[in-house]
Coordinates of C-alpha atoms (C1' of nucleotides) in Angstrom, one line a residue:
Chain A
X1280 CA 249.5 320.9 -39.7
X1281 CA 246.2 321.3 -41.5
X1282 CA 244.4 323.9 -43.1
X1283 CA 240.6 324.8 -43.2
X1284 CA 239.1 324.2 -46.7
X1285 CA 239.0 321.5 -47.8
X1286 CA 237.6 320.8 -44.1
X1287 CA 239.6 319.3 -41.6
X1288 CA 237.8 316.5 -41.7
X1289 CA 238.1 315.9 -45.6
X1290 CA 241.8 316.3 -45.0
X1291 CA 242.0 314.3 -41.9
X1292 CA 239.9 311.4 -44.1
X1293 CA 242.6 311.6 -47.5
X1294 CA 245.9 311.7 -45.6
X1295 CA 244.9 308.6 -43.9
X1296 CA 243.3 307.4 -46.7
X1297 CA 247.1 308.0 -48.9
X1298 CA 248.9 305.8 -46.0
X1299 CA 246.8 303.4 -46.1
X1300 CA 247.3 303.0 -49.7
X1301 CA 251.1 303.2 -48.8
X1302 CA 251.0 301.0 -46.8
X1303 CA 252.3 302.5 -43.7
X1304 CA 250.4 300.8 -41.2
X1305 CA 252.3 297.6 -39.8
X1306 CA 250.0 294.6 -39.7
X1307 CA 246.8 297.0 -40.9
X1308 CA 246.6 298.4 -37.3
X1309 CA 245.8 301.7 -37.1
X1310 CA 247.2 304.5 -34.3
X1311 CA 244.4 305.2 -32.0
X1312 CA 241.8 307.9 -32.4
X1313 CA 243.8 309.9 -30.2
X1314 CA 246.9 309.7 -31.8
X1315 CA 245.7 310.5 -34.8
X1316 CA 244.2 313.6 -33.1
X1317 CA 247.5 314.6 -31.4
X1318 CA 249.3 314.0 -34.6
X1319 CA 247.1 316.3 -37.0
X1320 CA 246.4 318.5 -34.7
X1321 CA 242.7 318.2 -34.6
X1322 CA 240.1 317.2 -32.4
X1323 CA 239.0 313.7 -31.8
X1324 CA 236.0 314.2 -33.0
X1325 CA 237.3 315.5 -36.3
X1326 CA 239.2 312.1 -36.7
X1327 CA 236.4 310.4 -35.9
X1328 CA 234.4 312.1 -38.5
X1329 CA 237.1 311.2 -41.1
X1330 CA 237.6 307.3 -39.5
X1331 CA 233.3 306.9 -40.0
X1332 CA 233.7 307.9 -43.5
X1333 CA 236.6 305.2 -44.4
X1334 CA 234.5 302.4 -42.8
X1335 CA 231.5 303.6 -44.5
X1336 CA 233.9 303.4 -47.8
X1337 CA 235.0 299.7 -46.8
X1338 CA 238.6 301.1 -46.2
X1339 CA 238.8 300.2 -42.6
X1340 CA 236.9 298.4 -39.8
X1341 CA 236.8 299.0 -36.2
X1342 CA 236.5 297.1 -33.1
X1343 CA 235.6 299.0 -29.7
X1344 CA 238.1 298.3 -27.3
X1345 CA 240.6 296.4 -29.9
X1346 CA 241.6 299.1 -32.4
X1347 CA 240.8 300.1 -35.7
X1348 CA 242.5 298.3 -38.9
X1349 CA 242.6 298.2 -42.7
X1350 CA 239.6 296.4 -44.3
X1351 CA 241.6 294.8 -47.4
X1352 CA 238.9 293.2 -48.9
X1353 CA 237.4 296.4 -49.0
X1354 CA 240.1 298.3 -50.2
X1355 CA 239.9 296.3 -53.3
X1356 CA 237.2 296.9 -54.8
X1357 CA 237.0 300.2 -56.8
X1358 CA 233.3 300.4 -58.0
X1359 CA 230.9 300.3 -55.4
X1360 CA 227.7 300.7 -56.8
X1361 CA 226.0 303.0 -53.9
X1362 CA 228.6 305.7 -54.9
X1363 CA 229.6 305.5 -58.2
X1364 CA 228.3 308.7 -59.7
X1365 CA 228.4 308.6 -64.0
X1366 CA 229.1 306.2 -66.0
X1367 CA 232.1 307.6 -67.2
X1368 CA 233.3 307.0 -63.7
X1369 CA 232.1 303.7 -63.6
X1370 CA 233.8 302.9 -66.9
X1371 CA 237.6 304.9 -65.5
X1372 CA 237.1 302.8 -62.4
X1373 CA 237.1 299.6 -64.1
X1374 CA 240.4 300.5 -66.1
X1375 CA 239.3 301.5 -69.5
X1376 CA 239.6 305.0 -71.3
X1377 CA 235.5 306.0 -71.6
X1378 CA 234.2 308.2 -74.5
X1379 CA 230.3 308.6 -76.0
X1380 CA 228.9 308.2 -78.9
X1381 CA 225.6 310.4 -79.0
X1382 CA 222.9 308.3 -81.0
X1383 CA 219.8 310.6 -80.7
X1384 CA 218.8 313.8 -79.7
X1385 CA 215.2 314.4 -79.9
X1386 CA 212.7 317.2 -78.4
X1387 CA 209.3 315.6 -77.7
X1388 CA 206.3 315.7 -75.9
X1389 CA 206.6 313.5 -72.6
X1390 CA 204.9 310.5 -72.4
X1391 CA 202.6 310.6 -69.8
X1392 CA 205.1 307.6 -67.5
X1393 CA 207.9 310.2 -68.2
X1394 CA 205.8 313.3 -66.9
X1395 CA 205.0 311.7 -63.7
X1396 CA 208.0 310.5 -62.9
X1397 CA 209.7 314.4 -63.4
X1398 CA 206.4 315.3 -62.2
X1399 CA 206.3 318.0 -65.1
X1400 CA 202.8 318.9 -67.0
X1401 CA 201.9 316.2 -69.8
X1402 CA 202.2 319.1 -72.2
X1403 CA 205.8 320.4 -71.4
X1404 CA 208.5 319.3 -73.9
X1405 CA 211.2 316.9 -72.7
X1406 CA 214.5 316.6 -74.4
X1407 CA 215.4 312.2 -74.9
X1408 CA 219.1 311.9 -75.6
X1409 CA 220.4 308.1 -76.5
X1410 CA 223.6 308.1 -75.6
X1411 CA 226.3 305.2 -75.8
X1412 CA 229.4 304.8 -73.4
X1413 CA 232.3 303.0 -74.8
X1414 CA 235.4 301.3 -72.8
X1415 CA 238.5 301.4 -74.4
X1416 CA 236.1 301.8 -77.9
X1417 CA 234.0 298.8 -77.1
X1418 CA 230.6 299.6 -76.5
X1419 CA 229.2 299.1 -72.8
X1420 CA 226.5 300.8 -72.1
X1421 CA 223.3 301.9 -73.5
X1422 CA 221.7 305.4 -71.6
X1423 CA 218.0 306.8 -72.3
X1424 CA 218.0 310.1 -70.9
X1425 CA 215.1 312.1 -70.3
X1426 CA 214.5 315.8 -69.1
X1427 CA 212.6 319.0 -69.0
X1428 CA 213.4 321.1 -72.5
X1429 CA 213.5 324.2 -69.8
X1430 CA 216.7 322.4 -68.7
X1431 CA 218.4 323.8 -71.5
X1432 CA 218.8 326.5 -73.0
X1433 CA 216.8 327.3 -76.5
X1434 CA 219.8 326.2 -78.7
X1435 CA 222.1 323.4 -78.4
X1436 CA 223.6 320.7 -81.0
X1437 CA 224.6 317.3 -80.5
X1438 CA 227.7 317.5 -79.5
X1439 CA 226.6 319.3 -76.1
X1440 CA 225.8 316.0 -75.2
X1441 CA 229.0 314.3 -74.9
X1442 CA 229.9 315.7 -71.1
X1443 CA 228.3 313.5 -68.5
X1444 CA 224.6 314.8 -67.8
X1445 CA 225.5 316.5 -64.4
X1446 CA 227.8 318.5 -65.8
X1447 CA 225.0 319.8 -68.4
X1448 CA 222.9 320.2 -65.5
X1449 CA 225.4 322.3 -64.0
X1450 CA 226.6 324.0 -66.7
X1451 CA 223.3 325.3 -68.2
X1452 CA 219.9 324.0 -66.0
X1453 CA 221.7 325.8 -63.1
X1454 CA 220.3 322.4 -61.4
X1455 CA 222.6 320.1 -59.4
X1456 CA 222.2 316.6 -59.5
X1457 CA 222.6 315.1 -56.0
X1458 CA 221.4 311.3 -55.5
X1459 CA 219.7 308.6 -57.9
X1460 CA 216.9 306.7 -56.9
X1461 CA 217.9 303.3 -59.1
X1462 CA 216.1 299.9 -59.7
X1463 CA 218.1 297.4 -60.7
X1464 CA 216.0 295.0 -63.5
X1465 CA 217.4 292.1 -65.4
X1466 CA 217.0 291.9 -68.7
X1467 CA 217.6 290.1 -72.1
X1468 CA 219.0 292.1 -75.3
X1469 CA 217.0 292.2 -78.0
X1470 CA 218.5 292.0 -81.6
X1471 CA 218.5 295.6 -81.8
X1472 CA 220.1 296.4 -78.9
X1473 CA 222.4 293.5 -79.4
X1474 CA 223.4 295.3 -82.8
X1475 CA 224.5 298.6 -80.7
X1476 CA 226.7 296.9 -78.0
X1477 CA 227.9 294.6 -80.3
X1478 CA 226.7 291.4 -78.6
X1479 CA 224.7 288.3 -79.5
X1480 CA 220.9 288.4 -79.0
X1481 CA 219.6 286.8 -75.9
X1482 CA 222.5 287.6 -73.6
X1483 CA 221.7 288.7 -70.1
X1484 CA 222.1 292.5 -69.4
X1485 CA 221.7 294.3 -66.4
X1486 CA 219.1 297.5 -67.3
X1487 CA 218.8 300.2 -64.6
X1488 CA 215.6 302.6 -64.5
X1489 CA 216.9 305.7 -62.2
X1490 CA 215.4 308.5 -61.3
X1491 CA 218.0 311.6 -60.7
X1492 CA 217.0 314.8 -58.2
X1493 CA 218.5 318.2 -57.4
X1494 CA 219.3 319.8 -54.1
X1495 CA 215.7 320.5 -53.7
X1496 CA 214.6 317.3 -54.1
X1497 CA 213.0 317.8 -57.1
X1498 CA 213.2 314.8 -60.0
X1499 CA 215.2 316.2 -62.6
X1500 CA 216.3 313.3 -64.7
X1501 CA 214.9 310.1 -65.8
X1502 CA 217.1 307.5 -67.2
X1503 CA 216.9 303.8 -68.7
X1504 CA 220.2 302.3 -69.4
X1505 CA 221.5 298.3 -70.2
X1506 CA 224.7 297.5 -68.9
X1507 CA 226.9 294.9 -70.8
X1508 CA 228.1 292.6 -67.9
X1509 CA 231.2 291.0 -69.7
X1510 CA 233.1 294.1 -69.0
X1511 CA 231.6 295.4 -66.2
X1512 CA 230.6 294.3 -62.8
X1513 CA 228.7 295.9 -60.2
X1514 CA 229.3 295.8 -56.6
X1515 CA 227.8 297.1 -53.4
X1516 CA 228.4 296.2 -50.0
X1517 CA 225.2 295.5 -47.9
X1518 CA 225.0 296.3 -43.9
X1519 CA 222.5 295.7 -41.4
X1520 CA 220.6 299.2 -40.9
X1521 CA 219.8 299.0 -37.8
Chain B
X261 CA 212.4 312.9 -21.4
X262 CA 214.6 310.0 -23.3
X263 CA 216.5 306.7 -21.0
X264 CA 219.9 305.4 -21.9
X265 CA 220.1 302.0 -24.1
X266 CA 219.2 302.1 -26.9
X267 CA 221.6 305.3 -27.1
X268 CA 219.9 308.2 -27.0
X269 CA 221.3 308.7 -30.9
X270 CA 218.9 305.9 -31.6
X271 CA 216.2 307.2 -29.7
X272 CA 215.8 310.5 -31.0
X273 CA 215.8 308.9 -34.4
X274 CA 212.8 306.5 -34.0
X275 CA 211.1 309.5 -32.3
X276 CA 211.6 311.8 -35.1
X277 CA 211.5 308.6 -37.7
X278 CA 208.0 308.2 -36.5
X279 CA 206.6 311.8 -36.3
X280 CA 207.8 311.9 -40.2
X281 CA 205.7 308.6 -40.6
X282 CA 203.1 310.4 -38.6
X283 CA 202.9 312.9 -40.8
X284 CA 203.3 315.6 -37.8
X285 CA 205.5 317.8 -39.9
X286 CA 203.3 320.2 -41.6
X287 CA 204.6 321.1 -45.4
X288 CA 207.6 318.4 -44.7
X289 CA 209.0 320.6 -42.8
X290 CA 211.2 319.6 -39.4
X291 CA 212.4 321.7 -36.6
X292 CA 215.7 323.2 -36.3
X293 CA 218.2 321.1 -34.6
X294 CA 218.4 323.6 -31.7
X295 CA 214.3 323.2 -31.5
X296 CA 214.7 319.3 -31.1
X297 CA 217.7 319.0 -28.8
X298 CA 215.9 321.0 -26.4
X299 CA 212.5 318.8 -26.7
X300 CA 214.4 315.9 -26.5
X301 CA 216.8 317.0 -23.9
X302 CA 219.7 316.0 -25.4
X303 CA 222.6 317.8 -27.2
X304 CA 223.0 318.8 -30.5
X305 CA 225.2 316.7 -31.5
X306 CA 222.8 313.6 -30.8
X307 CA 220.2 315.2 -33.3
X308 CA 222.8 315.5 -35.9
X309 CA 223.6 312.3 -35.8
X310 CA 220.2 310.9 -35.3
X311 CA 219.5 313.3 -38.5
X312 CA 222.6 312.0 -40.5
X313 CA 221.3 308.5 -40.4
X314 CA 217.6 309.7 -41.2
X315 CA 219.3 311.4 -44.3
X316 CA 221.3 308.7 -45.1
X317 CA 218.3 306.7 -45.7
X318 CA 216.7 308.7 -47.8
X319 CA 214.2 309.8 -44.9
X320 CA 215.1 313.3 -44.7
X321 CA 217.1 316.0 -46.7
X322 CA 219.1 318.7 -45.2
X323 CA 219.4 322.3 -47.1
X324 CA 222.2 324.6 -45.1
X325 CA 220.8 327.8 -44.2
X326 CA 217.1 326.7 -45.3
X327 CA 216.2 323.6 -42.9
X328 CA 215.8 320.3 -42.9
X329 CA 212.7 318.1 -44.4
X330 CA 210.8 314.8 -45.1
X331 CA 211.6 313.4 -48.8
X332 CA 208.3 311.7 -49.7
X333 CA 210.2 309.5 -52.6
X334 CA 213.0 308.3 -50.2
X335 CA 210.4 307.3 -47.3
X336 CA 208.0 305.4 -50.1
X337 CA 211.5 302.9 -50.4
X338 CA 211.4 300.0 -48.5
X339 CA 213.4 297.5 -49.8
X340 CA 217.1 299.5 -50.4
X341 CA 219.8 296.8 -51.3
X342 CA 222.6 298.3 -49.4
X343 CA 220.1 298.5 -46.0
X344 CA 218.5 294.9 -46.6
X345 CA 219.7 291.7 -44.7
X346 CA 218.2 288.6 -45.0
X347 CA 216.0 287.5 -47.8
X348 CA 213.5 287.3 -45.4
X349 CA 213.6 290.9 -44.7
X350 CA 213.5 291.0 -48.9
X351 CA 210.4 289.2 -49.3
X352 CA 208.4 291.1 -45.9
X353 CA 209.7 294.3 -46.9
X354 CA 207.7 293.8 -50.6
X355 CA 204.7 293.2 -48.2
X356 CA 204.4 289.3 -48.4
X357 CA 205.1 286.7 -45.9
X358 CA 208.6 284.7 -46.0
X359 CA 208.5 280.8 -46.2
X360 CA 211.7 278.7 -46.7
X361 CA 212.1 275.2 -48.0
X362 CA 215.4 273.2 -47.7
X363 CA 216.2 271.5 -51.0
X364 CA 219.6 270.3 -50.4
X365 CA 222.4 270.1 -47.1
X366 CA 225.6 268.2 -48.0
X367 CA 228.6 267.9 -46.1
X368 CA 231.6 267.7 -48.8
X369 CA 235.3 269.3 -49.8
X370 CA 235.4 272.5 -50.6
X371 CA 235.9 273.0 -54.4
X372 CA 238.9 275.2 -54.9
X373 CA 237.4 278.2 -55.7
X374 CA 235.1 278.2 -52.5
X375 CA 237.9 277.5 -50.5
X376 CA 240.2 280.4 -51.6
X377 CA 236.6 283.0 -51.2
X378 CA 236.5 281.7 -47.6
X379 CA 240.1 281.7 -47.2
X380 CA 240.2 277.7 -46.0
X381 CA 242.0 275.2 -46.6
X382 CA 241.0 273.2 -49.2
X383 CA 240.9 270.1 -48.0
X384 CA 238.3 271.0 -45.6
X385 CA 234.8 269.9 -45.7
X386 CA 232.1 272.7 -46.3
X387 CA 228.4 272.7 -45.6
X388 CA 226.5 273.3 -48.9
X389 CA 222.9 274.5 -48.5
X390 CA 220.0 275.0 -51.1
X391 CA 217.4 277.1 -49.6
X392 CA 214.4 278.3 -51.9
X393 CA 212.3 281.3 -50.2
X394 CA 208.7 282.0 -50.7
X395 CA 206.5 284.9 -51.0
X396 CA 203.1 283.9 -49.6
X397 CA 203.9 280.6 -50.7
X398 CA 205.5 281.8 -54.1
X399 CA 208.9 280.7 -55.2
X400 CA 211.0 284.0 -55.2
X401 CA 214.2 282.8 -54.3
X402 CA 216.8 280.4 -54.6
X403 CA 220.2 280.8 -52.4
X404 CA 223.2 278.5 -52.5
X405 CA 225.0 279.1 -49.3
X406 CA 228.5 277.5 -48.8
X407 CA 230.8 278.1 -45.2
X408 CA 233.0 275.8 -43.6
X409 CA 231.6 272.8 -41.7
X410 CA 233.7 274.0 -38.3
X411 CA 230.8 276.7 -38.0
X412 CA 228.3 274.3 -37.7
X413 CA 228.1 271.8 -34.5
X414 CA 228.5 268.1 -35.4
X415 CA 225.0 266.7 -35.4
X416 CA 222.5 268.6 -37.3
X417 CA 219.4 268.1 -39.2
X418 CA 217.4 270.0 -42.3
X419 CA 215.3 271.8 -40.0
X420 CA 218.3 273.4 -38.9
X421 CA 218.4 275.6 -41.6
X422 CA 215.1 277.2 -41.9
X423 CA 216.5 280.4 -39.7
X424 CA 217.9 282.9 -41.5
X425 CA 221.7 282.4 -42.1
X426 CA 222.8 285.1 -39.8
X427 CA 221.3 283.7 -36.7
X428 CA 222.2 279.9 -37.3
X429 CA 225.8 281.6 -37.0
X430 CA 225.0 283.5 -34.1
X431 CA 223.8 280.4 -32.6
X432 CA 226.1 277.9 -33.4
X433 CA 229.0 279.3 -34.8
X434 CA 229.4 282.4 -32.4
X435 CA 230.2 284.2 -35.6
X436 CA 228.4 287.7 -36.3
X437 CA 227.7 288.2 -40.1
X438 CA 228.7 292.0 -40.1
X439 CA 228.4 292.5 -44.0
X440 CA 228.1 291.0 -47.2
X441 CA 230.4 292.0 -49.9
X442 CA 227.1 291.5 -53.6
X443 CA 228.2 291.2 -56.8
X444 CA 225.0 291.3 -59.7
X445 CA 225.4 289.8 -62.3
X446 CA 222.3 289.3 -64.6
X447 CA 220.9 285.7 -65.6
X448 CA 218.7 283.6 -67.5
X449 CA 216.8 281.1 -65.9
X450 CA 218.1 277.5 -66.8
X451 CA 215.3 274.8 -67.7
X452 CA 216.3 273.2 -63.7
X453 CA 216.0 276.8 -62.2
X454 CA 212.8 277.3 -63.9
X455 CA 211.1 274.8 -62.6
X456 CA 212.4 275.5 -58.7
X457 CA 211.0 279.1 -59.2
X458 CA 208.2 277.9 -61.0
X459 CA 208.7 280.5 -64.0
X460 CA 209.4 279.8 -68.1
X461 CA 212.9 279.1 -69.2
X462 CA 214.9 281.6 -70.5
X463 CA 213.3 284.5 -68.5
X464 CA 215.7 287.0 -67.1
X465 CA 216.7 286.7 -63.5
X466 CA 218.7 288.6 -61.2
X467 CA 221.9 286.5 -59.7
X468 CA 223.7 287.9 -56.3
X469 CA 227.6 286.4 -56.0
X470 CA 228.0 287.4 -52.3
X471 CA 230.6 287.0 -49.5
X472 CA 229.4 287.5 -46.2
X473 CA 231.7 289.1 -42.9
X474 CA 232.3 288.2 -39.6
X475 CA 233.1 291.1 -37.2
X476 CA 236.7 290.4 -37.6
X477 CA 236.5 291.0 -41.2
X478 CA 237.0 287.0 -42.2
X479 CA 234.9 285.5 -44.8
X480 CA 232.5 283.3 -43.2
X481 CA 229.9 282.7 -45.9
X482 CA 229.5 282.4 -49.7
X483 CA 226.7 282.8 -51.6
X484 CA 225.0 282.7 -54.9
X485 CA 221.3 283.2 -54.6
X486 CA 218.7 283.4 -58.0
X487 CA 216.1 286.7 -58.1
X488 CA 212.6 286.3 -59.5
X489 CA 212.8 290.2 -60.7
X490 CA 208.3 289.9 -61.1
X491 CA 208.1 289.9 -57.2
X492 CA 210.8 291.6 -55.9
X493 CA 212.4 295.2 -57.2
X494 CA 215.1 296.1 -56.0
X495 CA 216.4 299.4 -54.9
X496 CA 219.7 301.2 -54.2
X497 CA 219.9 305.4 -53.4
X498 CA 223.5 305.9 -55.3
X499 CA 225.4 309.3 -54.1
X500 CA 228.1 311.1 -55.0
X501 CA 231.4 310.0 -53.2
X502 CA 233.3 312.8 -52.4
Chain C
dT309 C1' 243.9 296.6 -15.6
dA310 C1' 245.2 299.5 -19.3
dG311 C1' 243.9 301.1 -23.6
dT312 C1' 240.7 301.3 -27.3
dG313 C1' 236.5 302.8 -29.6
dG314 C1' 231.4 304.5 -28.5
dT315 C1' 228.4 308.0 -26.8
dC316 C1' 227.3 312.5 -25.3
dT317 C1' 227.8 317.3 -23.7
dA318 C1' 228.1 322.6 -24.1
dG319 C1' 229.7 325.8 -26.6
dA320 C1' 232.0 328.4 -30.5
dC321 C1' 232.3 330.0 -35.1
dC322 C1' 231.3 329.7 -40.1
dA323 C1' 228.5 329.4 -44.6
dC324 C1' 224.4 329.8 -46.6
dA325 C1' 219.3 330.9 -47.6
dA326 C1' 215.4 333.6 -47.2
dA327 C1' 212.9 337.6 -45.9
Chain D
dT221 C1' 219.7 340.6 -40.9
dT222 C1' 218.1 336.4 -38.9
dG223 C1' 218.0 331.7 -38.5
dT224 C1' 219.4 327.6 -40.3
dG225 C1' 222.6 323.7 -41.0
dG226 C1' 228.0 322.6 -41.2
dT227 C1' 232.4 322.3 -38.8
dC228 C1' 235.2 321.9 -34.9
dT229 C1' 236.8 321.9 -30.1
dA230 C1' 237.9 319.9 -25.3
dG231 C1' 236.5 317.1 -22.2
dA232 C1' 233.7 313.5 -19.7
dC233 C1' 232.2 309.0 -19.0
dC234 C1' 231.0 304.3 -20.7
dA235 C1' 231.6 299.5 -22.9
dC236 C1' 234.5 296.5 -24.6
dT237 C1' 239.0 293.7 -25.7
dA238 C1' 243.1 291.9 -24.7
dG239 C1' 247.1 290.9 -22.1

DNA sequence: TAGTGGTCTAGACCACAAA
DNA sequence: TTGTGGTCTAGACCACTAG
């Protein structure tokens, strides 16, 4: 019934996934690990691959020896923090159109913080773009991003900017972003920042200081961004580690 | 060489978990999976998953074709908020020791909002608690938990509720907390909360709107808790989704 | 007791990185 | 080309839940 590539397991994960959404499972119980593997035609272990994944998600929960069934409370909530990815997405996922408005663009020498956290030489040239995110035209969020100059290539104008910052990784570092390292800070704005998200001064913002690396590990990306909360809210759901 | 129980998934993990700690990998570099499964005399398949966790934490990174091998920035991470339990695990996992005090324990009707998070009826009584935690003997932390009074046996006392919330269910309530469902939302500290966490009004604070999970996927606990953000930092590793 | 998820095995083949 | 991690299989046995 399935076809390699997108794996089995990715497949095995979204058709469930789809009936879920659907709705076709009577009284959120879902058909048995083995059924599942009889009906897709896949191993068990693929279908357990793709059942570990949806409870990681929140989407389902499982009980050994009961079953497995749909998590609703989990399937409600569309903006986990652990995997939303740019804030475009975060912005889509809360139901408003995003766009950007690039503020700054600036080549400059790194401050020494900035070099050690890309662990680049104090000397190198960084590129700092301020970037603003917008939700349905109402201004949200506030990025600082900094990078190695070598990143890019020797010419470039402002309006490079305006795809999210993996995709100008992708596009033209050759460099992909794979994981964020983010600290979550509180903060307060201050008049100016108030002035560019359009908010009184003094409110409570969320900033987050992140720290972006490639498949080698390497840091490739430092960011400082303020979050208006009014529009959005950030979730995560916390387990036990073990 | 490894016993059944803990599984042998979790075994091979600590053992390669420490070795990393160890520092036994020379240029962060870790065996093949073939090389470990026959050390460890298990299967493959128990070192992948034993490595999928370690990766998942941040512990490790995997490269296909190349190897696998420590990530020094994940392993200096101690505190990730999607890992972390209890706020006592918070505050030891910052390196200080965890204190509670009990401010407050009433018995009263569930307001209607607290009721519908923790799907009860509202004319059922709740138990309110007001727990401050301490870093070495420093206000860090001020939780409001709220969960319906049937958890709880009849007669209790204060002292009660210096355990961890978790294990006062455990105990009593034979109700596992599974997972907590955070919501951040950033604050300013009040003139009353400033004085509980002994810090000047109007500083920015960190507030946490949880719901906490029992293992049949019911809200058992709700919970708004106050961050002092000069103590404790907190952390999250945010991936892409697929 | 029957049926479910949890753990584990041995082995196959593929995709990719590095020499 | 060699060796690595990535995917997948078929099957065994265990631990737990529920009727």
């Amino acid at each position: 019934m399935l076809k390699r590539n997108p794996s089995l397991t990715d497949q095995a994960k979204s058709t469930i996934k789809s009936r879920i959404v659907n709705d076709e499972y009577v009284n959120g119980r879902i058909p048995s690990e083995a059924i599942l593997a009889d009906e897709l035609q896949v191993s068990r272990t693929t279908i357990r691959d793709a059942l570990s994944r949806l409870e990681n998600e929140g989407a389902i929960y499982r009980k050994q020896g009961a079953g497995t069934f749909v998590n609703q409370p989990g399937l409600q909530i569309k903006t986990r923090l652990e995997e939303i990815w740019s804030y475009e997405d975060v912005i889509a996922a809360h139901g408003y159109t995003p766009s950007t408005q690039i503020l700054a663009v600036r080549r400059e020498m790194a401050r020494k913080e900035t070099a050690v956290s890309l662990q680049i030489d104090p000397t190198d040239d960084i590129i700092r773009i301020e970037k603003l995110f917008l939700a349905d035209d109402q201004p949200v969020i506030l990025a600082h991003n900094h990078f190695a100059a070598e990143l890019l290539p020797d010419s470039y104008d402002d309006d490079n900017f305006h795809a999210p910052i993996y995709e100008i990784f992708e596009e033209n570092g050759r460099q992909q972003l794979t994981y964020y390292l983010s600290e979550i800070v509180p903060a307060i704005a201050s008049p100016q920042l108030a002035q560019i998200l359009h908010i009184q001064s003094n409110t409570p913002l969320l900033s987050f200081n992140e720290i972006g690396y490639n498949a080698n590990n390497n840091p490739i990306l430092k960011s400082i961004s303020y979050f208006r909360d009014d529009l959005l809210r950030l979730r995560l759901i916390r387990r036990k580690s073990n």
